[in-house]
Short mmCIF file of C-alpha atoms and ligand atoms in Angstrom, two decimals:
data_model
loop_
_atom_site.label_atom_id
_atom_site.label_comp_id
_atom_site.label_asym_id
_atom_site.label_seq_id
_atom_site.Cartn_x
_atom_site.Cartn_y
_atom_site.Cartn_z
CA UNK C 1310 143.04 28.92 33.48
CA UNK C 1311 139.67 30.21 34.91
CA UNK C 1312 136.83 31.41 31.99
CA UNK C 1313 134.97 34.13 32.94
CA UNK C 1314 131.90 34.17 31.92
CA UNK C 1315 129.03 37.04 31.49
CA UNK C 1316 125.82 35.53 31.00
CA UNK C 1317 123.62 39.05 29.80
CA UNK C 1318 125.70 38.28 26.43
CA UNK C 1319 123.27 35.90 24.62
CA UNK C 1320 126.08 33.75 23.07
CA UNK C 1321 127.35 32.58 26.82
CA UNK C 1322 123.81 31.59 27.74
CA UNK C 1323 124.75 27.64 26.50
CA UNK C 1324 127.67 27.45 28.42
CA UNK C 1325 125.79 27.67 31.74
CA UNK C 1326 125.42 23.72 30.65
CA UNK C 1327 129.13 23.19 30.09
CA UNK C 1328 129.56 24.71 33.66
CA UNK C 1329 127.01 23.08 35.57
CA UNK C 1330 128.78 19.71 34.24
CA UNK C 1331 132.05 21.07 35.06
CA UNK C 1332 130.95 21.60 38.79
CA UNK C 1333 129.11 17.73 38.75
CA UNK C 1334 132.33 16.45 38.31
CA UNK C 1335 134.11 18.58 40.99
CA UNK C 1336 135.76 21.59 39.70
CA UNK C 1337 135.42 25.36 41.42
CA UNK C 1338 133.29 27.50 40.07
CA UNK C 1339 132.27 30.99 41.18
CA UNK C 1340 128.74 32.30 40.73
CA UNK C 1341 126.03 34.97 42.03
CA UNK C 1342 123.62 34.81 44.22
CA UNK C 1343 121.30 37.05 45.98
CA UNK C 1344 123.14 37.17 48.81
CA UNK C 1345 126.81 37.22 47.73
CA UNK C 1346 129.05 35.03 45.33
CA UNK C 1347 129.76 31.69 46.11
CA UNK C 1348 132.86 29.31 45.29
CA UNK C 1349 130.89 26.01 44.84
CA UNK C 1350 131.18 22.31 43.77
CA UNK C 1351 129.65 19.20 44.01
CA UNK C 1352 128.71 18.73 47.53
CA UNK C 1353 128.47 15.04 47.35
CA UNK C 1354 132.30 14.39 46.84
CA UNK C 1355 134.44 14.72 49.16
CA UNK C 1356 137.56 15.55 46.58
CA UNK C 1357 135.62 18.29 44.87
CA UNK C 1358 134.78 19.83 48.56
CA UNK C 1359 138.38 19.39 49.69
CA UNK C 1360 139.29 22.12 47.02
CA UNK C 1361 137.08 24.45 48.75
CA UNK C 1362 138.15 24.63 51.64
CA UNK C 1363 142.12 24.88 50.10
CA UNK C 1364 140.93 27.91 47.52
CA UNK C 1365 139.36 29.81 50.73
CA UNK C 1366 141.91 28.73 53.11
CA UNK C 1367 139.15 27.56 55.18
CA UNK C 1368 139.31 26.05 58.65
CA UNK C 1369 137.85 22.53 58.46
CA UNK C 1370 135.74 22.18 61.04
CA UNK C 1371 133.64 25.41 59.86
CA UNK C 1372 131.11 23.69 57.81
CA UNK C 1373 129.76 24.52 54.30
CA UNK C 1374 126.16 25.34 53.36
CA UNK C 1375 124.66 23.08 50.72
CA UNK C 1376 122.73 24.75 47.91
CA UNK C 1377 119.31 22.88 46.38
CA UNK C 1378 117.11 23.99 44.16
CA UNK C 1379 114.33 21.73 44.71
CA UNK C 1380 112.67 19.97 47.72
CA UNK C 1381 113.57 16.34 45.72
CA UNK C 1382 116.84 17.43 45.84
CA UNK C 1383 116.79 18.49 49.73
CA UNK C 1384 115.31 14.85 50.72
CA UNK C 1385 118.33 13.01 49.43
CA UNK C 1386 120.86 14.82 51.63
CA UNK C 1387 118.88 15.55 55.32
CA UNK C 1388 116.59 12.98 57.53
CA UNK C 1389 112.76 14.13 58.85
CA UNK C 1390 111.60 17.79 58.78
CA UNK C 1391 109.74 19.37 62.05
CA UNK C 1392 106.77 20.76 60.81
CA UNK C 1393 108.37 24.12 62.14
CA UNK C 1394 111.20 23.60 60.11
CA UNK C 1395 109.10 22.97 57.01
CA UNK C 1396 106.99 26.36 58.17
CA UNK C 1397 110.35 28.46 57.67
CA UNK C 1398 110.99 26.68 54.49
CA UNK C 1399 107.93 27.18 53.05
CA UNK C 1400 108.27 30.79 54.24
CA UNK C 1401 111.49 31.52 53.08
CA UNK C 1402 112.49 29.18 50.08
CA UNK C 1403 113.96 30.60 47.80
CA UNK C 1404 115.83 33.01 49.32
CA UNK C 1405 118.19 34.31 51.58
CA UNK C 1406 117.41 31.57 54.57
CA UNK C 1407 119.82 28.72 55.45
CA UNK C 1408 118.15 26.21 57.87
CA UNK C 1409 120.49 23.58 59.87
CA UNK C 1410 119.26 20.09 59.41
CA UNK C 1411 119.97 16.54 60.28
CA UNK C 1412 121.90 15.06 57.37
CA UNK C 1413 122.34 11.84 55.39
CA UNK C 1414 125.06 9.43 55.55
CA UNK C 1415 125.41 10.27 51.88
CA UNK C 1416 127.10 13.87 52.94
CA UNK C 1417 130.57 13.71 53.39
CA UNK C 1418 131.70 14.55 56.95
CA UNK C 1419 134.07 17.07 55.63
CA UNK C 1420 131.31 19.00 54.51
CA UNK C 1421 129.95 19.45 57.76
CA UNK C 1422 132.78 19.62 59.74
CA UNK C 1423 132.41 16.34 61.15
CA UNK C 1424 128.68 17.44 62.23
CA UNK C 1425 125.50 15.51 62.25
CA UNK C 1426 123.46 18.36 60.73
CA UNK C 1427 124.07 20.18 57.73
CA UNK C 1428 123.12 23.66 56.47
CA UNK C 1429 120.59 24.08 53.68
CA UNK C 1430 119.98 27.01 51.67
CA UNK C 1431 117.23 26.71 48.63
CA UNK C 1432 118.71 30.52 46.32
CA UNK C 1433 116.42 31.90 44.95
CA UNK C 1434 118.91 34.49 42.17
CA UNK C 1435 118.02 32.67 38.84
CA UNK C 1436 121.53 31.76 37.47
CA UNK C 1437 122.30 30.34 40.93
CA UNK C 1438 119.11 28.44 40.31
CA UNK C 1439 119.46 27.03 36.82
CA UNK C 1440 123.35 26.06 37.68
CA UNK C 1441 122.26 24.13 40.47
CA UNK C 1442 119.24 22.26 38.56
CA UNK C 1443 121.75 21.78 35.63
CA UNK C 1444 124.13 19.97 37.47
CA UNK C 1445 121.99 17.87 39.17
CA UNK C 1446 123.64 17.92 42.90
CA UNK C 1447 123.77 19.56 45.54
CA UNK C 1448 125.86 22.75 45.30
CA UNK C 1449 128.48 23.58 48.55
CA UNK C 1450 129.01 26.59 48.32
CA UNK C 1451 130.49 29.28 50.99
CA UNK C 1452 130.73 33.01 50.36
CA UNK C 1453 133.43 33.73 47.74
CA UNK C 1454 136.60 35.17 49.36
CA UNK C 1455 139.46 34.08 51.14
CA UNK C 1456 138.66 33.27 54.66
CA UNK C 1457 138.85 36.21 56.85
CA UNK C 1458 138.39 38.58 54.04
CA UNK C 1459 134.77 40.50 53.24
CA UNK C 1460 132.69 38.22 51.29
CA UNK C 1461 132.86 39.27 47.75
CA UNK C 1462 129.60 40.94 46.27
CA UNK C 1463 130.79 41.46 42.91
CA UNK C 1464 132.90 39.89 40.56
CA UNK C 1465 135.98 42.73 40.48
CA UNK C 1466 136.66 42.57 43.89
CA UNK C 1467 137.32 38.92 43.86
CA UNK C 1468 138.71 38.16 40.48
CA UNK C 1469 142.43 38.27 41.50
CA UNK C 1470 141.95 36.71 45.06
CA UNK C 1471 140.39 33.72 43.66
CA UNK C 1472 140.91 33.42 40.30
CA UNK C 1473 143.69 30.97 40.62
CA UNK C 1474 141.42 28.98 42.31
CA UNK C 1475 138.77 28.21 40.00
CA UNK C 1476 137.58 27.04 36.70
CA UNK C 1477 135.01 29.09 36.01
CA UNK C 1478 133.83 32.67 37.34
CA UNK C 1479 129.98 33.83 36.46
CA UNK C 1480 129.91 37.39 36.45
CA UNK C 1481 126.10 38.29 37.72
CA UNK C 1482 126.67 41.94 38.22
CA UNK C 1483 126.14 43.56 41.98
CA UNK C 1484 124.46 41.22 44.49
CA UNK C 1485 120.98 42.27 45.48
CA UNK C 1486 121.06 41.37 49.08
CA UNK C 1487 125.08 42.11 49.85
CA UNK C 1488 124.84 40.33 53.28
CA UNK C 1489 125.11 36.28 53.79
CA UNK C 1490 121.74 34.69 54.28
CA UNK C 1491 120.18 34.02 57.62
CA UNK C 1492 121.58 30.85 59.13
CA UNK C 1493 119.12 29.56 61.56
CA UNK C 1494 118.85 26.38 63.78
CA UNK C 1495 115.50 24.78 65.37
CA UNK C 1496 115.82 23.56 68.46
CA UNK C 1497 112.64 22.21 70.83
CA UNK C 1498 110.60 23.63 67.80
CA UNK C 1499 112.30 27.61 68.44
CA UNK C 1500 114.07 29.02 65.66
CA UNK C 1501 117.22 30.20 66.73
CA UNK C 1502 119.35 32.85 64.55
CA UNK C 1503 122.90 31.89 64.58
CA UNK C 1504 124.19 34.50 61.66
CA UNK C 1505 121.38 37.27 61.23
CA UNK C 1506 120.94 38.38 57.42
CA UNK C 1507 118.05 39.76 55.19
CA UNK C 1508 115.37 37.47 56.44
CA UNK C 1509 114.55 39.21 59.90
CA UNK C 1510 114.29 38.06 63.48
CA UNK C 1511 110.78 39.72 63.27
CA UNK C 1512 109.20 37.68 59.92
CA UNK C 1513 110.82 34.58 61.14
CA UNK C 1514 108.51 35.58 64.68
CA UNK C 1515 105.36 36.43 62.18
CA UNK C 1516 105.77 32.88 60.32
CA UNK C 1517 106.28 30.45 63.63
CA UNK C 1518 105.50 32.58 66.75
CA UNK C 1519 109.20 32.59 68.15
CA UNK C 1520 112.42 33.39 67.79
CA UNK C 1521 115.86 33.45 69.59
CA UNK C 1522 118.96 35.47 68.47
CA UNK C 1523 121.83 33.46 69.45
CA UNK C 1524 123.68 35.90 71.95
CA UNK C 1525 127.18 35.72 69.91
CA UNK C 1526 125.75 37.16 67.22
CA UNK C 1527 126.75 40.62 68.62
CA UNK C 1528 128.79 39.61 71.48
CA UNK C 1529 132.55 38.75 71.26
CA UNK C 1530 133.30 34.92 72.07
CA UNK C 1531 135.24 34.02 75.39
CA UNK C 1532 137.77 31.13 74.10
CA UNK C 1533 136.70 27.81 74.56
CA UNK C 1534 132.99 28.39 74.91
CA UNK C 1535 130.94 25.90 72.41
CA UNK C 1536 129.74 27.79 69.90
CA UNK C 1537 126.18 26.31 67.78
CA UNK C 1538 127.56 27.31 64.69
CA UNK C 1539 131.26 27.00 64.08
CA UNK C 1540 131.24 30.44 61.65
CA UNK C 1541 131.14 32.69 64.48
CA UNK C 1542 134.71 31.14 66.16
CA UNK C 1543 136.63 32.57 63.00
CA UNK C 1544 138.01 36.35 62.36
CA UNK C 1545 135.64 37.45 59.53
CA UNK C 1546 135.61 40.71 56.86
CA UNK C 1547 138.21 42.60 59.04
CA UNK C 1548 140.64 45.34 56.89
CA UNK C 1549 144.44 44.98 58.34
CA UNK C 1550 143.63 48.98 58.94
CA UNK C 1551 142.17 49.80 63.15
CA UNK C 1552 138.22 50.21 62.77
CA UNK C 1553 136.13 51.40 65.38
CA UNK C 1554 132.41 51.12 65.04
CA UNK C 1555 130.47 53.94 66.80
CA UNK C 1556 126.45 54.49 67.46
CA UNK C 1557 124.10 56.26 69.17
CA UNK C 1558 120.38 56.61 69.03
CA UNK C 1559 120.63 60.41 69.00
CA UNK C 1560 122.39 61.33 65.77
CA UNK C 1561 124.23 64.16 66.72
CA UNK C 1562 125.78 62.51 69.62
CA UNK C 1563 127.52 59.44 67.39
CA UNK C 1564 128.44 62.08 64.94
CA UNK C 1565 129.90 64.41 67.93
CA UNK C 1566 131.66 61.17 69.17
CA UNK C 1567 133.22 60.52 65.74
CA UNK C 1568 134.40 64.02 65.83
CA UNK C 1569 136.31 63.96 68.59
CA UNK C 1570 137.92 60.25 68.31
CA UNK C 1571 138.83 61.14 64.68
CA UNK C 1572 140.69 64.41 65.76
CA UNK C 1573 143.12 62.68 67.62
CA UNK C 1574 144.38 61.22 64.77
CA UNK C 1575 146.64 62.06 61.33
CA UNK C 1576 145.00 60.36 58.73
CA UNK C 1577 141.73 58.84 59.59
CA UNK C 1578 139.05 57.27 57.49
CA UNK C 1579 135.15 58.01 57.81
CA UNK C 1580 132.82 55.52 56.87
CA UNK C 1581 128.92 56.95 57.03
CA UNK C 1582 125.60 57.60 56.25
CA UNK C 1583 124.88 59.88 52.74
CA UNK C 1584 123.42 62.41 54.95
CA UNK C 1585 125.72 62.75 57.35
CA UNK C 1586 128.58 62.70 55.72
CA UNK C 1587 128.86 66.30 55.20
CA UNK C 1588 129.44 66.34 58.72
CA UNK C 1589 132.70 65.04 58.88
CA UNK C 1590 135.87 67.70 58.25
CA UNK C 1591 138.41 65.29 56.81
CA UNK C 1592 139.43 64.32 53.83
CA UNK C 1593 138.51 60.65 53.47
CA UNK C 1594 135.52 59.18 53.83
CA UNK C 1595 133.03 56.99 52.20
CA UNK C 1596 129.57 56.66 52.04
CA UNK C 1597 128.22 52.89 53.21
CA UNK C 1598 124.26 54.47 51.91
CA UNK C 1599 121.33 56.04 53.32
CA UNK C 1600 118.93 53.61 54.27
CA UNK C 1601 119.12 50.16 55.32
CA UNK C 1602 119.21 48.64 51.80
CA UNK C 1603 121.86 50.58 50.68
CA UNK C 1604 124.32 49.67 53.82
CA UNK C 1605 123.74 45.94 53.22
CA UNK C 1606 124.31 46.61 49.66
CA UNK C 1607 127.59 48.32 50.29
CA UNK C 1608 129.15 46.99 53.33
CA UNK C 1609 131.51 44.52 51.95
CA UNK C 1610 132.40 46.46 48.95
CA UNK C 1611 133.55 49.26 51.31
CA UNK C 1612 135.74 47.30 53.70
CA UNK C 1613 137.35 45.47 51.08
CA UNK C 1614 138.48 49.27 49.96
CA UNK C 1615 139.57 50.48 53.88
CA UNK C 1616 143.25 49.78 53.44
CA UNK C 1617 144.13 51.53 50.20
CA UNK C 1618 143.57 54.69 51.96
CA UNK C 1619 146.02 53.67 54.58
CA UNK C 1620 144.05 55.13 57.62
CA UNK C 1621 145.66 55.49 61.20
CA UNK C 1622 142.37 55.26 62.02
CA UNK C 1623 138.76 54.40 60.65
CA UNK C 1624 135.69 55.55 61.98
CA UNK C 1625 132.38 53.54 61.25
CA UNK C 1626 128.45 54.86 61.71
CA UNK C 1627 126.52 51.92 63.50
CA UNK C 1628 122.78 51.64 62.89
CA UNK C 1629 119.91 50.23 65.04
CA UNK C 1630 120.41 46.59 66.06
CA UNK C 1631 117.30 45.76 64.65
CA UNK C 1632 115.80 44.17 61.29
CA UNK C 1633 118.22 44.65 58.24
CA UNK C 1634 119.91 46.56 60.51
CA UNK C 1635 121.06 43.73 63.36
CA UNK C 1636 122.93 41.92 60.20
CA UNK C 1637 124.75 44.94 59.61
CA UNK C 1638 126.14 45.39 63.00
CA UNK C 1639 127.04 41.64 63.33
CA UNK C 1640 129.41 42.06 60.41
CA UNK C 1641 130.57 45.78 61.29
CA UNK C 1642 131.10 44.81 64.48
CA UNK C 1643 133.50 41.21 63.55
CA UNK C 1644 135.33 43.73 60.92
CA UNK C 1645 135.88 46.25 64.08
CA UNK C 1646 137.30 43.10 66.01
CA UNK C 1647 134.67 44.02 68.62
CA UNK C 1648 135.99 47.61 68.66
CA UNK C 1649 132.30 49.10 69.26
CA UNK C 1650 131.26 52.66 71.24
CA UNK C 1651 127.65 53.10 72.01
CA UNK C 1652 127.53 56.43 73.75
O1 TXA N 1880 124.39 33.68 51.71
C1 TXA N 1880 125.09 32.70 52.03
O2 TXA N 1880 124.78 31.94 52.95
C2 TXA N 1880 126.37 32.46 51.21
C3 TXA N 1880 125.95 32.14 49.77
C4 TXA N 1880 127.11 31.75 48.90
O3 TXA N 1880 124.95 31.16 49.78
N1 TXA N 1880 127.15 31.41 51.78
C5 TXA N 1880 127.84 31.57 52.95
O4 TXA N 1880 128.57 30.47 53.34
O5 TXA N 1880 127.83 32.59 53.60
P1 TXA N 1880 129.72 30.52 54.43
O6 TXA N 1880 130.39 29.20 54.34
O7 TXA N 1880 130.57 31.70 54.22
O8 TXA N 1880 128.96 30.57 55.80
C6 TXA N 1880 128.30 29.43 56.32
C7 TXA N 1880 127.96 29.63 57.77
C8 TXA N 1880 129.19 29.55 58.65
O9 TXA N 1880 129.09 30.52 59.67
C9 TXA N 1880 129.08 28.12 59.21
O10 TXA N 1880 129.74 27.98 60.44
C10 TXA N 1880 127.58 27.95 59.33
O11 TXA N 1880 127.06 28.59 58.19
N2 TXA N 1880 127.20 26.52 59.28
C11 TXA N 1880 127.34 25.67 58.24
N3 TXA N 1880 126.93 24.43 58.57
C12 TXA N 1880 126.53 24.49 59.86
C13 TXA N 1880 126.00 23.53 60.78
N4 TXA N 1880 125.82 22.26 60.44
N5 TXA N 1880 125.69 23.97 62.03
C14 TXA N 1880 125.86 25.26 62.37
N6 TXA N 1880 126.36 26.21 61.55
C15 TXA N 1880 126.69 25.83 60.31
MG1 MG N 1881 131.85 33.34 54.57
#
């Protein structure tokens, strides 16, 4: 039976203890972070991480990101840090940054997917923190859903997919961030961005004077290709309902476009900004925010709620690839299945 647990009541605080040891010894346990909830265990054995991959229904050569919450903790599991590496560390740590590294023989290959590098990711939400520092090991943890689904930013919307799963759920309320972290790998001392999130192409630029975005973060992948990170083979946060995503630079002209596709169908679902929204003449629709923040915030949460309005079609408002905003479109643009007007 899974124990939910709500850490703002003061009586729950002591059990953070009881589930930190819990997770030592290799049980599931869902809890917050910044970026969205992970389903985490002791990254050290190879049993414990087995069950991951089983509760998500994870492919096993996509790898797992290892959580640390201390730089004594990071030196047991990779080898020697670039001083460019270290740069975006010390930039970035805590917070929403995962940085591929060469790993120790002491992490098991099915963490890694049979990889010689692991990914590293130092949280920097404060339950995430003190769960990780209680138990005393590094925490694998990927984003908590089943694989293909959105990754779940709040506790609701993954209690009965995972529950099953799991000894212990920590409810930590909304996410702040709502997007995965950044995953990037150094190569020939130049940062490459292989999953784009909240830190930016353009701070990770300020801190170490270059960056490269790895070019399937937007495009669709021809079968077969290698891929640097194995995430971005796999379907990802797609609704069974038919999305398009649609932008423009000029306003009126993806909201004109939307228009017209969306009149060609019965029953078709709108999914834009607050201030457009009043734009739209149909009956459903749902607002993903008005600024940047907001749409990070609210992605997931709104394609996990697509299919109850049983669409024919659904209609999405791109923003500009850039910032925040070129993590949105990588994850609009997997749930679209590549579906994706710019007009
Ligand atoms: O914000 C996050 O990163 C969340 C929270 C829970 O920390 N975690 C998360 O994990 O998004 P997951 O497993 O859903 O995504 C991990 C991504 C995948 O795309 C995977 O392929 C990539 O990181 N990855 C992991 N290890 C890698 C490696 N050694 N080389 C390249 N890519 C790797
Ligand atoms: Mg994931």
């Amino acid at each position: 039976m899974t124990q939910l647990i709500n850490l703002k009541r003061e009586e729950e605080k002591q059990t953070l203890k009881e589930v930190a040891e819990a997770m030592r010894k290799g049980e599931l346990v869902v809890f917050p972070t910044e970026t969205v909830y992970g389903i985490g265990t002791n990254a050290l054995r190879e049993d414990a991480v087995e069950k991951i991959f089983e509760a998500k229904g994870r492919a096993q050569d996509n790898p797992l990101i290892l959580h640390v919450s201390s730089k004594k903790m990071l030196s047991q599991i990779v080898q020697e840090i670039t001083e460019v590496e270290q740069k975006l560390m010390d930039a970035f740590w805590p917070g929403p940054f995962t940085i591929i590294l060469r790993k120790k023989e002491v992490v098991p290959s099915l963490v890694t997917g049979g990889l010689e590098t692991v990914a590293v990711r130092m949280p920097s939400e404060k339950i995430a923190q003190e769960l990780i520092e209680l138990a005393g090991v590094p925490i694998a943890a990927p984003s908590a859903n089943r694989s293909g689904k959105p990754s779940g930013t709040n506790i609701q919307d993954i209690i009965e997919e995972l529950s099953e799963e799991v000894a212990f759920m920590i409810d930590g309320g909304d996410c702040e961030i709502g997007l995965e972290s950044t995953v990037v790998r150094v190569i020939d001392d130049v940062p490459y961005i292989l999953r784009p999130g909240k830190i930016t192409a353009e701070q990770i630029k300020v801190v170490v004077g270059s960056v490269k975005i790895d070019q399937h973060v937007l495009e669709n992948l021809e079968e077969n290709v290698p891929v640097l990170s194995p995430g971005m083979k796999y379907k990802h946060y797609a609704p069974e309902s038919k999305c398009i995503l649609v932008y423009s630079q000029k306003e009126e002209r993806m909201i004109e476009k939307i228009n017209e596709i969306a009149n060609q169908y019965k029953s078709p679902l709108i999914i834009a900004k607050a201030q457009n929204i009043h734009h739209y003449p149909f009956p459903n629709k749902l607002v993903e925010g008005k600024n940047l923040e907001e749409i990070s915030k609210n992605v997931f949460k709104i394609l996990r709620k697509v299919d109850d309005y049983h669409p024919d079609i659904v209609l999405i408002e791109g923003v500009k690839n850039q910032g925040l905003g070129l993590a949105i479109m990588n994850r609009l643009i997997r749930a679209c299945g590549h579906r994706y007007i710019e007009c």
